[in-house]
Structures are given as structure tokens and as C-alpha cells.
CSV table of C-alpha atoms in Angstrom, one decimal:
chain,number,residue,atom,x,y,z
E,1,MET,CA,14.3,22.9,116.7
E,2,ILE,CA,10.9,23.2,118.4
E,3,ASP,CA,9.9,26.7,119.2
E,4,PRO,CA,7.9,26.7,122.5
E,5,LEU,CA,6.5,30.2,121.6
E,6,PRO,CA,6.7,31.2,125.3
E,7,GLU,CA,6.3,35.0,124.7
E,8,LEU,CA,3.0,34.8,122.7
E,9,SER,CA,-0.1,35.9,124.6
E,10,THR,CA,-2.2,33.4,122.8
E,11,GLU,CA,0.0,30.6,124.2
E,12,GLN,CA,-0.2,31.7,127.8
E,13,SER,CA,-2.2,29.8,130.5
E,14,ASP,CA,-4.9,31.8,132.2
E,15,PRO,CA,-5.3,30.7,135.9
E,16,ARG,CA,-9.0,31.6,135.8
E,17,TYR,CA,-9.5,28.5,133.7
E,18,SER,CA,-7.0,26.1,135.3
E,19,GLN,CA,-9.8,23.9,136.8
E,20,ILE,CA,-12.4,23.8,134.1
E,21,ASP,CA,-12.2,20.0,134.0
E,22,ARG,CA,-13.6,20.0,137.5
E,23,LEU,CA,-16.4,22.6,137.1
E,24,PRO,CA,-20.1,22.2,136.3
E,25,THR,CA,-21.0,22.6,132.7
E,26,GLU,CA,-22.9,25.8,133.2
E,27,ARG,CA,-20.0,27.4,135.0
E,28,VAL,CA,-17.6,26.5,132.2
E,29,ALA,CA,-20.1,27.8,129.6
E,30,ARG,CA,-20.3,31.1,131.5
E,31,LEU,CA,-16.5,31.4,131.7
E,32,MET,CA,-16.2,30.8,127.9
E,33,ASN,CA,-19.0,33.4,127.3
E,34,GLN,CA,-17.2,35.9,129.5
E,35,ALA,CA,-14.0,35.3,127.6
E,36,ASP,CA,-15.7,35.6,124.2
E,37,ALA,CA,-17.3,38.9,125.2
E,38,ALA,CA,-13.8,40.5,125.3
E,39,VAL,CA,-13.2,39.8,121.6
E,40,PRO,CA,-15.2,42.6,120.0
E,41,ALA,CA,-13.5,45.1,122.3
E,42,ALA,CA,-10.1,43.8,121.1
E,43,VAL,CA,-11.3,44.1,117.5
E,44,ALA,CA,-12.4,47.7,118.1
E,45,VAL,CA,-8.9,48.7,119.1
E,46,ALA,CA,-7.7,47.6,115.7
E,47,ILE,CA,-10.4,49.3,113.6
E,48,PRO,CA,-8.1,52.1,112.4
E,49,SER,CA,-5.6,49.6,110.9
E,50,ILE,CA,-8.5,47.4,109.6
E,51,SER,CA,-10.0,50.4,107.9
E,52,ALA,CA,-6.7,51.5,106.3
E,53,ALA,CA,-6.3,47.9,104.9
E,54,ILE,CA,-9.8,47.8,103.6
E,55,ASP,CA,-9.4,51.1,101.8
E,56,ALA,CA,-6.2,49.9,100.1
E,57,ILE,CA,-7.8,46.6,99.2
E,58,SER,CA,-10.9,48.1,97.7
E,59,ASP,CA,-8.8,50.7,95.7
E,60,ARG,CA,-7.0,47.8,94.0
E,61,MET,CA,-10.2,45.8,93.5
E,62,THR,CA,-11.8,48.8,91.8
E,63,GLU,CA,-9.0,48.6,89.3
E,64,GLY,CA,-9.7,44.9,88.7
E,65,GLY,CA,-7.5,43.2,91.3
E,66,ARG,CA,-8.4,40.1,93.4
E,67,LEU,CA,-8.5,39.5,97.1
E,68,MET,CA,-6.6,36.5,98.4
E,69,TYR,CA,-6.6,35.2,101.9
E,70,VAL,CA,-3.8,32.8,103.1
E,71,GLY,CA,-3.8,30.9,106.3
E,72,ALA,CA,-3.1,27.5,108.0
E,73,GLY,CA,-5.2,25.4,110.4
E,74,THR,CA,-8.1,27.3,111.9
E,75,SER,CA,-7.0,30.6,110.3
E,76,GLY,CA,-6.9,28.9,106.8
E,77,ARG,CA,-10.4,27.4,107.3
E,78,LEU,CA,-11.8,30.8,108.3
E,79,ALA,CA,-10.1,32.3,105.3
E,80,VAL,CA,-11.6,29.8,102.9
E,81,LEU,CA,-15.0,30.2,104.5
E,82,ASP,CA,-15.0,33.9,104.1
E,83,ALA,CA,-14.0,33.7,100.5
E,84,SER,CA,-16.5,31.1,99.7
E,85,GLU,CA,-19.4,33.2,101.0
E,86,CYS,CA,-18.7,36.1,98.6
E,87,PRO,CA,-20.2,34.6,95.4
E,88,PRO,CA,-23.7,33.8,97.0
E,89,THR,CA,-23.8,37.0,99.0
E,90,PHE,CA,-22.3,39.5,96.6
E,91,GLY,CA,-22.6,37.8,93.2
E,92,THR,CA,-18.9,37.8,92.7
E,93,ASP,CA,-17.0,35.5,90.3
E,94,PRO,CA,-15.3,32.8,92.5
E,95,SER,CA,-11.9,34.0,91.3
E,96,LEU,CA,-12.4,37.5,92.8
E,97,VAL,CA,-12.0,36.5,96.4
E,98,GLN,CA,-10.1,33.3,97.1
E,99,GLY,CA,-8.9,31.5,100.2
E,100,VAL,CA,-5.7,29.5,100.3
E,101,ILE,CA,-5.1,27.0,103.1
E,102,ALA,CA,-1.9,25.2,104.0
E,103,GLY,CA,-2.3,21.5,103.1
E,104,GLY,CA,-4.8,22.2,100.4
E,105,LEU,CA,-8.5,21.1,100.3
E,106,ASP,CA,-7.8,18.1,102.6
E,107,ALA,CA,-7.0,20.6,105.4
E,108,LEU,CA,-10.5,21.9,105.4
E,109,THR,CA,-11.9,18.8,107.0
E,110,ARG,CA,-9.0,17.3,108.8
E,111,SER,CA,-5.8,18.5,110.5
E,112,VAL,CA,-2.7,18.8,108.3
E,113,GLU,CA,-0.8,20.8,111.0
E,114,GLY,CA,2.7,20.2,109.6
E,115,ALA,CA,1.7,22.0,106.4
E,116,GLU,CA,1.9,25.4,108.1
E,117,ASP,CA,5.7,25.0,108.6
E,118,ASP,CA,6.4,25.0,104.8
E,119,ALA,CA,7.2,28.5,103.7
E,120,GLU,CA,8.0,27.4,100.2
E,121,ALA,CA,4.6,25.8,99.8
E,122,GLY,CA,3.1,29.2,100.7
E,123,ALA,CA,5.1,31.0,98.1
E,124,ALA,CA,4.3,28.3,95.5
E,125,ALA,CA,0.6,28.7,96.2
E,126,LEU,CA,0.8,32.4,95.3
E,127,ARG,CA,2.9,31.7,92.2
E,128,ASP,CA,0.3,29.2,91.1
E,129,LEU,CA,-2.4,31.9,91.4
E,130,GLU,CA,-0.2,34.3,89.4
E,131,VAL,CA,-0.6,37.0,92.0
E,132,GLY,CA,0.2,40.5,90.5
E,133,PRO,CA,0.4,44.2,91.3
E,134,LEU,CA,-3.4,44.8,91.4
E,135,ASP,CA,-4.0,41.9,93.8
E,136,SER,CA,-4.3,42.1,97.6
E,137,VAL,CA,-3.1,39.2,99.8
E,138,VAL,CA,-4.2,39.0,103.5
E,139,GLY,CA,-2.1,36.6,105.6
E,140,VAL,CA,-4.0,35.2,108.5
E,141,SER,CA,-2.2,33.6,111.5
E,142,ALA,CA,-3.1,33.8,115.1
E,143,SER,CA,0.5,33.5,116.2
E,144,GLY,CA,1.6,35.8,113.5
E,145,ARG,CA,4.5,33.5,112.6
E,146,ALA,CA,3.2,30.6,110.5
E,147,PRO,CA,5.9,29.9,107.9
E,148,PHE,CA,3.4,29.0,105.2
E,149,VAL,CA,1.7,32.4,105.6
E,150,LEU,CA,5.0,34.3,105.8
E,151,GLY,CA,6.3,32.6,102.7
E,152,ALA,CA,3.1,33.5,100.8
E,153,LEU,CA,3.3,37.1,101.9
E,154,ALA,CA,6.9,37.4,100.9
E,155,GLU,CA,6.1,36.0,97.4
E,156,ALA,CA,3.1,38.4,97.1
E,157,ALA,CA,5.3,41.4,98.0
E,158,SER,CA,7.9,40.4,95.5
E,159,ARG,CA,5.2,40.4,92.8
E,160,GLY,CA,4.0,43.9,93.8
E,161,ALA,CA,0.8,42.8,95.5
E,162,LEU,CA,-0.7,44.7,98.4
E,163,THR,CA,0.1,42.7,101.6
E,164,VAL,CA,-1.9,42.6,104.9
E,165,GLY,CA,-1.1,40.7,108.0
E,166,LEU,CA,-3.8,39.6,110.5
E,167,SER,CA,-2.6,38.2,113.7
E,168,CYS,CA,-3.6,38.0,117.4
E,169,ASN,CA,-0.3,38.9,119.0
E,170,ASP,CA,1.7,42.1,119.5
E,171,ASP,CA,4.8,42.7,117.3
E,172,ALA,CA,4.2,39.6,115.1
E,173,PRO,CA,6.6,38.7,112.3
E,174,LEU,CA,3.6,38.8,110.0
E,175,SER,CA,3.1,42.4,110.9
E,176,ALA,CA,6.6,43.2,110.0
E,177,ALA,CA,6.2,41.4,106.7
E,178,ALA,CA,3.1,43.2,105.6
E,179,GLU,CA,2.3,46.7,104.3
E,180,HIS,CA,-0.7,46.8,106.6
E,181,ALA,CA,-0.6,45.2,110.0
E,182,ILE,CA,-3.7,44.2,111.9
E,183,GLU,CA,-3.1,42.9,115.4
E,184,VAL,CA,-6.1,41.9,117.4
E,185,VAL,CA,-4.7,40.9,120.8
E,186,VAL,CA,-7.2,38.7,122.6
E,187,GLY,CA,-4.9,37.2,125.2
E,188,PRO,CA,-4.8,33.6,126.6
E,189,GLU,CA,-7.5,31.1,125.6
E,190,VAL,CA,-9.8,29.2,127.9
E,191,VAL,CA,-8.1,26.0,126.7
E,192,THR,CA,-4.4,27.1,126.7
E,193,GLY,CA,-3.1,27.6,123.1
E,194,SER,CA,-6.4,26.6,121.4
E,195,THR,CA,-6.5,29.6,119.1
E,196,ARG,CA,-9.7,28.3,117.4
E,197,LEU,CA,-11.5,30.0,120.3
E,198,LYS,CA,-11.0,33.7,121.0
E,199,ALA,CA,-8.4,34.2,118.3
E,200,GLY,CA,-10.5,32.4,115.7
E,201,THR,CA,-13.5,34.5,116.7
E,202,ALA,CA,-11.5,37.7,116.3
E,203,GLN,CA,-10.2,36.6,112.9
E,204,LYS,CA,-13.7,35.8,111.7
E,205,LEU,CA,-14.9,39.3,112.8
E,206,VAL,CA,-12.1,41.0,110.9
E,207,LEU,CA,-12.5,38.9,107.8
E,208,ASN,CA,-16.2,39.8,107.9
E,209,MET,CA,-15.3,43.4,107.9
E,210,ILE,CA,-12.7,43.1,105.1
E,211,SER,CA,-14.9,41.2,102.6
E,212,THR,CA,-18.2,43.0,103.5
E,213,ILE,CA,-16.9,46.6,103.5
E,214,SER,CA,-14.8,46.0,100.4
E,215,MET,CA,-17.9,44.7,98.6
E,216,VAL,CA,-19.9,47.7,99.8
E,217,LYS,CA,-17.3,50.1,98.5
E,218,LEU,CA,-17.4,48.2,95.1
E,219,GLY,CA,-21.1,49.0,94.9
E,220,ARG,CA,-22.2,45.4,95.5
E,221,THR,CA,-24.9,46.4,97.9
E,222,TYR,CA,-27.6,49.1,97.7
E,223,GLY,CA,-27.6,50.6,101.1
E,224,ASN,CA,-27.6,47.5,103.3
E,225,LYS,CA,-29.4,45.3,100.7
E,226,MET,CA,-27.7,42.4,99.0
E,227,ILE,CA,-28.5,43.6,95.5
E,228,GLU,CA,-25.9,41.3,93.9
E,229,MET,CA,-26.8,38.1,95.6
E,230,SER,CA,-27.4,34.9,93.6
E,231,ALA,CA,-30.9,33.7,94.0
E,232,MET,CA,-29.9,30.0,94.0
E,233,ASN,CA,-32.6,28.6,96.3
E,234,ASN,CA,-36.1,29.4,97.5
E,235,LYS,CA,-34.9,31.4,100.5
E,236,LEU,CA,-32.7,33.6,98.3
E,237,ALA,CA,-35.3,34.0,95.6
E,238,GLY,CA,-37.7,35.2,98.3
E,239,ARG,CA,-35.1,37.6,99.6
E,240,ALA,CA,-34.5,39.0,96.1
E,241,LEU,CA,-38.2,39.5,95.6
E,242,ARG,CA,-38.4,41.5,98.9
E,243,ILE,CA,-35.4,43.6,98.0
E,244,VAL,CA,-36.9,44.6,94.6
E,245,SER,CA,-40.2,45.4,96.2
E,246,ASP,CA,-38.5,47.4,99.0
E,247,ILE,CA,-36.5,49.5,96.7
E,248,THR,CA,-39.1,50.1,94.0
E,249,GLY,CA,-42.3,50.0,96.1
E,250,ALA,CA,-43.7,47.6,93.6
E,251,ASP,CA,-46.0,44.8,94.7
E,252,SER,CA,-44.8,41.2,94.8
E,253,GLU,CA,-46.4,40.3,91.5
E,254,THR,CA,-44.8,43.2,89.6
E,255,ALA,CA,-41.4,42.5,91.3
E,256,GLY,CA,-41.6,38.8,90.5
E,257,LYS,CA,-42.3,39.4,86.8
E,258,ALA,CA,-39.4,41.9,86.5
E,259,LEU,CA,-37.1,39.4,88.3
E,260,ASP,CA,-38.1,36.7,85.9
E,261,ALA,CA,-37.5,38.9,82.9
E,262,ALA,CA,-34.1,40.0,84.4
E,263,ASP,CA,-33.0,36.3,84.9
E,264,GLY,CA,-33.1,36.8,88.6
E,265,GLN,CA,-30.8,39.9,88.6
E,266,ALA,CA,-32.3,42.2,91.2
E,267,LYS,CA,-30.4,45.3,90.0
E,268,ILE,CA,-31.8,44.9,86.5
E,269,ALA,CA,-35.3,44.3,87.8
E,270,VAL,CA,-35.1,47.4,89.9
E,271,LEU,CA,-34.1,49.6,87.0
E,272,MET,CA,-36.8,48.0,84.8
E,273,ILE,CA,-39.5,49.0,87.2
E,274,ARG,CA,-38.2,52.4,88.2
E,275,HIS,CA,-37.3,53.6,84.7
E,276,GLY,CA,-39.8,51.6,82.7
E,277,LEU,CA,-37.1,49.8,80.7
E,278,ASP,CA,-36.8,46.4,79.1
E,279,PRO,CA,-34.0,44.0,80.4
E,280,ALA,CA,-31.5,45.1,77.7
E,281,GLY,CA,-32.1,48.8,78.4
E,282,ALA,CA,-31.7,48.3,82.1
E,283,ARG,CA,-28.4,46.4,81.6
E,284,ALA,CA,-27.1,49.2,79.3
E,285,LEU,CA,-28.0,51.8,81.9
E,286,LEU,CA,-26.3,49.9,84.7
E,287,GLU,CA,-23.2,49.3,82.7
E,288,SER,CA,-23.0,53.0,81.8
E,289,HIS,CA,-22.9,53.8,85.6
E,290,GLY,CA,-20.1,51.2,86.4
E,291,GLU,CA,-22.6,48.6,87.7
E,292,ARG,CA,-23.6,50.9,90.6
E,293,LEU,CA,-27.3,50.8,91.2
E,294,SER,CA,-27.5,54.0,93.2
E,295,GLU,CA,-25.9,56.0,90.4
E,296,ALA,CA,-28.0,54.3,87.7
E,297,LEU,CA,-31.2,55.1,89.7
E,298,SER,CA,-30.3,58.8,90.0
E,299,GLY,CA,-28.8,59.1,86.5
């Protein structure tokens, strides 16, 4: 049976946009911009629930757990995007933060819309990842009722994992299925039902918060500096050089030599310069302080 989803705010039609096909381009652009401007305010309302979820996630990650995002369609693509940015930004192993999308990798570049209706496939994806009690699973669904995501969350819960539901509607089934419910209610879209718009923007903002703040709490930044980033290209190598110079006050030549000796690891280079250590000594000091640079510098 087809569910018309009549009660969902994300499926409603907003009369302000009923004639966008007849308006000048600039007028439509301004309408979209005005609509988008309401998204951060909707996210702000949900910050208490976002913060509680992040605290619970980071507590488990501190104990060695992983962070898993699960979504379908736009939500799944955003989930995979956020997970894929963690290794270059925070130097994480790719297995630490993972994104699961209904329909698999093919769904990243083309629509596999029917895949979101398969609850058992969602559960199977979590079984394949051997999700356990230390892991956290964030289900992402604009409607809050995608069967693939609900199936995945149910499987995660049965395995003792922490569960979080991120949706864009009030009283979503996903919220009822999760230990931590995050509802960012953005209302009707400019193009009715096209939740890649405001709902997608809201989800991206929340995912940014979840991954970034979790990594900050795990000590993967020094202040607001990406001290764990992987210097995999010229831009990032230059950024690493500036970070080491900023923290230590060393000139570029000194910072560059330390980075070379530290195999590009900024934290090691910082400790070498500040404490006059060789790479092995700097690594030992960092390990003795749980990989947290701030503690290693003051210890």
C-alpha cells in the first residue's frame, strides 16, 4: 500500500512557492535563500538533543567504539559524505566513522529509491559491520520513517549499540526507535517534498556537529587546529606547516624539518620542537598522555 505521508511537514506544499515556474530567476533564488535562512534556527532549537547525543557517542568512542551513520537517498549520501571526510580532517582510520547507504555504493551517484523500503537490508548491513555495544549508530531520515533506517536501528539496538535518530519531522517513528531523538523541523520545501533542500541542509549541519564535536572531545584537534589531519597534498602539507609554526612559534624552516622527521605528523613535530625531543621520544610522550597534544605539552 502506498503511504501518501499526508501529515509530514516535509511533504506539505507551501503556497509561497506555488508559482516558482513563472517567476524570474532572481526572484526564485531569493525565495530559496529566504527558505534556507530558516534552517539554522531550526537546528538551534534541537541543540540540547544534539549535544546529549554527541556526549553519549563520544563517551563510547573514547572506549574504542565506532560511529556509524545509516541513511537512504539524500540522507544516505550526506551520511557517507560526512564519514568520508573524517580521515583527511581528523586522521582517523576509515573504519572509525562509517556511512551506510541503502542500495550500496551505486546509490551514491544514482537513485536507488526502492532500496529505502527494505528494512531487512538495513538490519543486514549492521550485522555485516558486526556492530556491538561500544558502537553508536545514527539513523538519518528526513521523513523519520525510512524502513531501511528503522531496520538498521532496530538491529543496532538489539546488539546493545547506542542509537540516535535524526529526522526533520515531529514525532517521527525514528525518534521512537532511538535512545536519542534529534528532530530538526524545517517545514515544507520550496519544491514540495524535495527533502534534498532544507531538510538536507539541516541534516548536513547536524552531521557536521556530530562528527566535529566528537573528534574535538576525542582530542583530535588542538584548540581549533586540525592537528591530526593527513597532509596528503600540497594544500594540506602547507596547512600542517602553518599549524606547527602557529603552535610552537617556530619559523617555517624549523617546522618543516620537524614535520619531515615526524613523517608529516603535526603533533609529533610540535612536541619535538617544544620539548627538544627526537621523533621516538615525542611519540612516547604523546602515547603516555592518551594521544592528547594539550596534555602532552603541559605534562
